[in-house]
Amino acid sequence: QVQLVESGGGLVQAGGSLRLSCAASGRTFSSYVMGWFRQAPGKEREFVASISKSGGVKSYADSVKGRFTISRDNAKNTLYLQMNSLKPEETAVYYCAASSGSAYNRPSQYNYWGQGTQVTVSS
């Protein structure tokens, strides 16, 4: 089992940047595929990005490609999401998630979730 705690959310103006972190504890962090998802009020949780266990393979939602970067530091048991050129429509609660199996872009593929961190982008 792994416990996940997100941080780094906040209020930012459109076009600004934020860096989210997700600290993991429990079982070996490097044994999990990791992902970032977001959920806006009244909407379904949607995929943002995922990263393989070693960090060598990264995948992104089309809407964030070229602006967001997912990374991980297995020595520090931490997952990151660098978000640049943020848009007001990206206001949401951002969640990190861990999968002990194969995982990509569906929430159902992930076993463990953090509590989320609020990101608000003002226009």
CSV table of N, CA and C in Angstrom, one decimal, residues 33-37 45-51 59-62 99 102-110 113:
chain,number,residue,atom,x,y,z
A,33,VAL,N,3.4,2.8,-11.3
A,33,VAL,CA,3.1,3.7,-12.4
A,33,VAL,C,2.3,4.9,-11.7
A,34,MET,N,2.7,6.1,-12.0
A,34,MET,CA,2.0,7.3,-11.4
A,34,MET,C,1.3,8.1,-12.4
A,35,GLY,N,0.3,8.8,-11.9
A,35,GLY,CA,-0.5,9.6,-12.8
A,35,GLY,C,-1.0,10.9,-12.1
A,36,TRP,N,-1.3,11.9,-12.9
A,36,TRP,CA,-2.0,13.1,-12.4
A,36,TRP,C,-3.4,13.1,-13.2
A,37,PHE,N,-4.4,13.4,-12.4
A,37,PHE,CA,-5.8,13.6,-12.9
A,37,PHE,C,-6.3,15.0,-12.3
A,45,ARG,N,-13.7,13.2,-13.4
A,45,ARG,CA,-12.2,13.2,-13.3
A,45,ARG,C,-11.6,12.9,-14.6
A,46,GLU,N,-10.6,13.7,-15.0
A,46,GLU,CA,-10.0,13.5,-16.3
A,46,GLU,C,-8.5,13.3,-16.2
A,47,PHE,N,-7.9,12.6,-17.1
A,47,PHE,CA,-6.5,12.3,-17.2
A,47,PHE,C,-5.7,13.5,-17.6
A,48,VAL,N,-4.6,13.7,-16.9
A,48,VAL,CA,-3.7,14.8,-17.3
A,48,VAL,C,-2.4,14.2,-17.8
A,49,ALA,N,-1.7,13.4,-17.0
A,49,ALA,CA,-0.4,12.8,-17.4
A,49,ALA,C,-0.1,11.6,-16.6
A,50,SER,N,0.7,10.7,-17.2
A,50,SER,CA,1.2,9.6,-16.5
A,50,SER,C,2.7,9.3,-16.8
A,51,ILE,N,3.3,8.6,-15.9
A,51,ILE,CA,4.7,8.3,-16.0
A,51,ILE,C,5.0,6.9,-15.6
A,59,SER,N,3.2,10.1,-20.7
A,59,SER,CA,2.0,10.3,-21.6
A,59,SER,C,1.3,11.5,-21.1
A,60,TYR,N,0.7,12.2,-22.0
A,60,TYR,CA,-0.1,13.5,-21.7
A,60,TYR,C,-1.4,13.5,-22.4
A,61,ALA,N,-2.4,14.2,-21.7
A,61,ALA,CA,-3.6,14.5,-22.4
A,61,ALA,C,-3.3,15.5,-23.5
A,62,ASP,N,-4.0,15.4,-24.6
A,62,ASP,CA,-3.7,16.4,-25.7
A,62,ASP,C,-3.8,17.8,-25.3
A,99,SER,N,-0.5,3.2,-9.5
A,99,SER,CA,-1.0,2.0,-10.0
A,99,SER,C,0.1,0.9,-9.8
A,102,SER,N,-0.4,-2.2,-14.8
A,102,SER,CA,-0.4,-1.4,-16.0
A,102,SER,C,-1.4,-0.3,-15.9
A,103,ALA,N,-1.0,0.9,-16.3
A,103,ALA,CA,-2.0,2.0,-16.1
A,103,ALA,C,-1.6,3.1,-17.2
A,104,TYR,N,-2.7,3.8,-17.5
A,104,TYR,CA,-2.4,4.9,-18.5
A,104,TYR,C,-3.3,6.0,-18.2
A,105,ASN,N,-4.5,6.1,-18.8
A,105,ASN,CA,-5.3,7.3,-18.7
A,105,ASN,C,-6.7,7.1,-18.1
A,106,ARG,N,-7.0,6.0,-17.5
A,106,ARG,CA,-8.3,5.8,-16.9
A,106,ARG,C,-8.2,5.7,-15.4
A,107,PRO,N,-9.0,6.5,-14.7
A,107,PRO,CA,-9.0,6.4,-13.2
A,107,PRO,C,-9.1,5.0,-12.6
A,108,SER,N,-9.9,4.2,-13.3
A,108,SER,CA,-10.1,2.8,-12.8
A,108,SER,C,-8.8,2.0,-12.8
A,109,GLN,N,-7.8,2.4,-13.5
A,109,GLN,CA,-6.6,1.7,-13.6
A,109,GLN,C,-5.6,2.0,-12.4
A,110,TYR,N,-6.0,2.9,-11.6
A,110,TYR,CA,-5.2,3.3,-10.5
A,110,TYR,C,-5.7,2.8,-9.1
A,113,TRP,N,-5.0,6.9,-4.3
A,113,TRP,CA,-5.2,8.3,-4.7
A,113,TRP,C,-4.8,9.2,-3.5
